mmCIF file of C-alpha atoms in Angstrom:
data_model
loop_
_atom_site.group_PDB
_atom_site.id
_atom_site.type_symbol
_atom_site.label_atom_id
_atom_site.label_comp_id
_atom_site.label_asym_id
_atom_site.label_seq_id
_atom_site.Cartn_x
_atom_site.Cartn_y
_atom_site.Cartn_z
ATOM 1 C CA MET A 565 -49.693 -50.191 37.857
ATOM 2 C CA SER A 566 -47.015 -50.631 35.447
ATOM 3 C CA SER A 567 -46.383 -48.031 32.652
ATOM 4 C CA ARG A 568 -47.753 -50.720 29.900
ATOM 5 C CA ALA A 569 -50.958 -51.539 31.900
ATOM 6 C CA LEU A 570 -51.716 -47.757 32.492
ATOM 7 C CA ARG A 571 -51.212 -46.980 28.480
ATOM 8 C CA ILE A 572 -53.559 -49.912 27.468
ATOM 9 C CA THR A 573 -56.120 -48.814 30.454
ATOM 10 C CA LEU A 574 -55.876 -45.259 28.617
ATOM 11 C CA LEU A 575 -56.186 -46.624 25.182
ATOM 12 C CA ALA A 576 -59.213 -49.031 26.094
ATOM 13 C CA LEU A 577 -60.935 -45.877 27.739
ATOM 14 C CA ALA A 578 -60.299 -43.702 24.598
ATOM 15 C CA VAL A 579 -61.543 -46.528 22.470
ATOM 16 C CA ILE A 580 -64.533 -46.611 24.456
ATOM 17 C CA GLY A 581 -65.125 -42.607 24.393
ATOM 18 C CA LEU A 582 -64.420 -42.904 20.569
ATOM 19 C CA GLY A 583 -67.522 -45.459 20.330
ATOM 20 C CA VAL A 584 -69.519 -42.994 22.088
ATOM 21 C CA ALA A 585 -68.610 -39.968 20.118
ATOM 22 C CA SER A 586 -69.135 -42.005 17.029
ATOM 23 C CA TYR A 587 -72.666 -42.977 18.027
ATOM 24 C CA LEU A 588 -73.434 -39.180 19.016
ATOM 25 C CA THR A 589 -72.109 -37.745 15.324
ATOM 26 C CA TYR A 590 -73.664 -40.567 13.474
ATOM 27 C CA VAL A 591 -76.948 -39.522 15.360
ATOM 28 C CA HIS A 592 -76.267 -35.903 14.437
ATOM 29 C CA TYR A 593 -75.792 -36.521 10.667
ATOM 30 C CA ALA A 594 -78.609 -39.021 10.586
ATOM 31 C CA GLY A 595 -80.978 -36.615 11.998
ATOM 32 C CA ILE A 596 -82.515 -39.300 14.387
ATOM 33 C CA LYS A 597 -82.848 -39.352 17.937
ATOM 34 C CA PRO A 598 -80.487 -40.842 20.395
ATOM 35 C CA ALA A 599 -81.208 -43.966 22.322
ATOM 36 C CA CYS A 600 -81.666 -42.567 25.861
ATOM 37 C CA THR A 601 -83.257 -44.028 29.070
ATOM 38 C CA ALA A 602 -84.134 -40.542 30.373
ATOM 39 C CA GLY A 603 -87.040 -39.804 27.896
ATOM 40 C CA GLU A 604 -86.291 -36.848 25.715
ATOM 41 C CA SER A 605 -83.293 -35.297 27.540
ATOM 42 C CA CYS A 606 -81.091 -36.797 25.029
ATOM 43 C CA ALA A 607 -82.670 -35.506 22.110
ATOM 44 C CA LYS A 608 -83.062 -31.975 23.684
ATOM 45 C CA VAL A 609 -79.368 -31.749 24.386
ATOM 46 C CA GLN A 610 -78.582 -32.999 20.932
ATOM 47 C CA THR A 611 -80.900 -30.544 19.308
ATOM 48 C CA SER A 612 -80.157 -27.552 21.589
ATOM 49 C CA VAL A 613 -77.788 -24.679 20.013
ATOM 50 C CA TYR A 614 -74.975 -25.793 22.145
ATOM 51 C CA SER A 615 -74.766 -29.048 20.423
ATOM 52 C CA THR A 616 -72.571 -27.055 17.716
ATOM 53 C CA LEU A 617 -69.552 -24.741 17.594
ATOM 54 C CA ALA A 618 -69.349 -22.479 14.600
ATOM 55 C CA GLY A 619 -71.383 -24.843 12.820
ATOM 56 C CA VAL A 620 -69.277 -28.224 13.711
ATOM 57 C CA PRO A 621 -71.330 -30.687 15.836
ATOM 58 C CA VAL A 622 -69.596 -31.045 19.204
ATOM 59 C CA ALA A 623 -69.792 -34.792 18.991
ATOM 60 C CA LEU A 624 -67.709 -34.520 16.127
ATOM 61 C CA ILE A 625 -65.427 -32.471 17.917
ATOM 62 C CA GLY A 626 -65.135 -35.230 20.730
ATOM 63 C CA LEU A 627 -64.712 -37.730 17.963
ATOM 64 C CA ILE A 628 -61.524 -36.002 16.518
ATOM 65 C CA GLY A 629 -60.487 -35.505 20.040
ATOM 66 C CA TYR A 630 -60.650 -39.246 20.992
ATOM 67 C CA ILE A 631 -58.652 -39.867 17.613
ATOM 68 C CA ALA A 632 -56.024 -37.645 18.603
ATOM 69 C CA ILE A 633 -55.828 -39.196 22.081
ATOM 70 C CA ILE A 634 -55.626 -42.546 20.639
ATOM 71 C CA GLY A 635 -52.957 -41.612 18.181
ATOM 72 C CA SER A 636 -50.859 -40.053 21.115
ATOM 73 C CA LEU A 637 -51.274 -43.184 22.898
ATOM 74 C CA LEU A 638 -50.232 -45.085 19.931
ATOM 75 C CA ALA A 639 -46.900 -42.966 19.106
ATOM 76 C CA PRO A 640 -43.643 -44.421 20.378
ATOM 77 C CA GLU A 641 -43.505 -44.300 24.245
ATOM 78 C CA GLY A 642 -41.700 -41.038 25.550
ATOM 79 C CA GLU A 643 -41.924 -37.807 27.308
ATOM 80 C CA ASN A 644 -43.357 -35.997 24.455
ATOM 81 C CA ALA A 645 -46.141 -38.855 23.511
ATOM 82 C CA ARG A 646 -47.111 -38.230 27.464
ATOM 83 C CA LEU A 647 -47.212 -34.811 27.104
ATOM 84 C CA ALA A 648 -49.370 -34.576 24.077
ATOM 85 C CA THR A 649 -51.402 -37.292 25.844
ATOM 86 C CA MET A 650 -52.139 -35.204 28.964
ATOM 87 C CA ALA A 651 -52.466 -32.034 26.827
ATOM 88 C CA PHE A 652 -55.427 -33.611 24.683
ATOM 89 C CA THR A 653 -56.940 -35.105 27.701
ATOM 90 C CA LEU A 654 -57.184 -31.749 29.628
ATOM 91 C CA VAL A 655 -58.335 -29.884 26.648
ATOM 92 C CA GLY A 656 -61.092 -32.409 26.392
ATOM 93 C CA PHE A 657 -61.850 -32.683 30.224
ATOM 94 C CA GLY A 658 -62.174 -28.674 29.892
ATOM 95 C CA PHE A 659 -64.498 -28.832 26.971
ATOM 96 C CA SER A 660 -66.654 -31.718 28.327
ATOM 97 C CA ALA A 661 -66.795 -29.572 31.863
ATOM 98 C CA TYR A 662 -68.173 -26.545 29.673
ATOM 99 C CA LEU A 663 -70.745 -28.743 27.799
ATOM 100 C CA THR A 664 -71.741 -30.360 31.103
ATOM 101 C CA TYR A 665 -72.237 -26.967 32.631
ATOM 102 C CA ARG A 666 -74.694 -25.918 29.532
ATOM 103 C CA GLU A 667 -76.529 -29.091 30.084
ATOM 104 C CA LEU A 668 -77.501 -28.270 33.574
ATOM 105 C CA PHE A 669 -77.544 -24.752 33.815
ATOM 106 C CA SER A 670 -78.680 -23.628 30.240
ATOM 107 C CA ILE A 671 -80.793 -26.689 28.635
ATOM 108 C CA HIS A 672 -81.627 -28.259 31.887
ATOM 109 C CA ALA A 673 -81.620 -31.755 30.814
ATOM 110 C CA ILE A 674 -79.014 -34.490 30.947
ATOM 111 C CA CYS A 675 -77.505 -36.732 28.036
ATOM 112 C CA GLU A 676 -76.610 -39.977 29.345
ATOM 113 C CA TRP A 677 -74.152 -40.430 26.197
ATOM 114 C CA CYS A 678 -72.824 -36.921 26.657
ATOM 115 C CA ALA A 679 -72.513 -37.631 30.656
ATOM 116 C CA SER A 680 -70.696 -40.749 30.002
ATOM 117 C CA SER A 681 -68.202 -39.392 27.482
ATOM 118 C CA ALA A 682 -67.703 -36.491 30.431
ATOM 119 C CA VAL A 683 -66.936 -39.122 32.898
ATOM 120 C CA ILE A 684 -64.384 -40.965 30.709
ATOM 121 C CA MET A 685 -62.540 -37.819 29.520
ATOM 122 C CA THR A 686 -62.669 -37.169 33.406
ATOM 123 C CA VAL A 687 -60.712 -40.385 33.777
ATOM 124 C CA LEU A 688 -58.591 -40.163 31.089
ATOM 125 C CA ALA A 689 -57.455 -36.580 32.061
ATOM 126 C CA GLY A 690 -56.588 -37.918 35.667
ATOM 127 C CA LEU A 691 -54.598 -40.964 34.337
ATOM 128 C CA SER A 692 -53.010 -39.261 32.078
ATOM 129 C CA THR A 693 -51.563 -36.438 33.813
ATOM 130 C CA TRP A 694 -50.462 -38.814 36.834
ATOM 131 C CA ARG A 695 -48.555 -40.739 33.641
ATOM 132 C CA PHE A 696 -46.923 -37.939 32.626
ATOM 133 C CA LEU A 697 -45.925 -36.430 36.005
ATOM 134 C CA ARG A 698 -44.522 -39.640 37.305
ATOM 135 C CA GLY A 699 -42.534 -40.482 34.124
ATOM 136 C CA ASP A 700 -41.253 -43.485 32.894
ATOM 137 C CA THR A 701 -41.221 -46.013 35.862
ATOM 138 C CA GLU A 702 -40.202 -48.854 34.124
ATOM 139 C CA ARG A 703 -36.729 -48.878 35.304
ATOM 140 C CA ALA A 704 -34.040 -51.583 34.668
ATOM 141 C CA SER A 705 -32.134 -53.531 37.279
ATOM 142 C CA PRO A 706 -29.036 -52.412 38.559
ATOM 143 C CA GLY A 707 -26.333 -53.582 36.319
ATOM 144 C CA SER A 708 -28.770 -54.322 33.246
ATOM 145 C CA ALA A 709 -29.341 -52.316 30.076
ATOM 146 C CA PRO A 710 -31.505 -50.000 29.890
ATOM 147 C CA SER A 711 -35.139 -51.032 28.969
ATOM 148 C CA GLY A 712 -35.994 -51.399 25.140
ATOM 149 C CA GLY A 713 -32.347 -50.526 24.205
ATOM 150 C CA HIS A 714 -32.988 -47.040 23.622
ATOM 151 C CA GLY A 715 -31.282 -44.909 26.436
ATOM 152 C CA GLU A 716 -32.236 -44.205 30.018
ATOM 153 C CA PRO A 717 -36.041 -43.881 30.480
ATOM 154 C CA ALA A 718 -37.402 -40.734 31.151
ATOM 155 C CA ALA A 719 -37.515 -39.912 35.236
ATOM 156 C CA PRO A 720 -40.256 -38.243 36.613
ATOM 157 C CA LEU A 721 -40.695 -34.349 36.277
ATOM 158 C CA GLY A 722 -38.608 -32.542 38.380
ATOM 159 C CA SER A 723 -36.410 -35.285 39.331
ATOM 160 C CA ALA A 724 -33.305 -33.879 37.889
ATOM 161 C CA LEU A 725 -33.734 -30.551 39.713
ATOM 162 C CA LEU A 726 -34.081 -32.607 43.146
ATOM 163 C CA SER A 727 -31.007 -34.691 42.377
ATOM 164 C CA THR A 728 -28.482 -32.064 41.713
ATOM 165 C CA SER A 729 -29.773 -29.533 44.545
ATOM 166 C CA VAL A 730 -29.746 -32.476 46.999
ATOM 167 C CA HIS A 731 -26.317 -33.944 45.923
ATOM 168 C CA PRO A 732 -24.655 -31.287 44.227
ATOM 169 C CA LYS A 733 -22.031 -32.753 41.834
ATOM 170 C CA ARG A 734 -18.385 -32.281 42.659
ATOM 171 C CA PRO A 735 -15.311 -31.807 40.459
#
């Protein structure tokens, strides 16, 4: 998958996640029951003690998280932007895993909206980690200028160490 296609895929998933988190935030503040095909499971999860953290709805925390992910994906391409995206998605994945644990073992109900956000965050975390570790794979062909005219693209993580240990520089 090209670097551009991967970035667009991540962006599309983050926008879908933003939509889910926006809906759940709206439901929380409007005080209405979320649409749910699993009976009252979504309402049970949305009104549980675990639906807020220090008084802040977890849906709002998710909304802010998706905005941060989208912001990092819209930032100029580079190693720092890829690192930020990976960090945001890994934190989101960890938080989603904790909330899913609470749904299963404390609340004993599954919210399909929450589960869909957890799946989206899991895919985002996997793809953004892969994107960071592989570096920028959009390489210029031999003899041509580097892509975008902004210098040499970033190499995969650790490749500089590998190249100096395998082929030491000679005076």
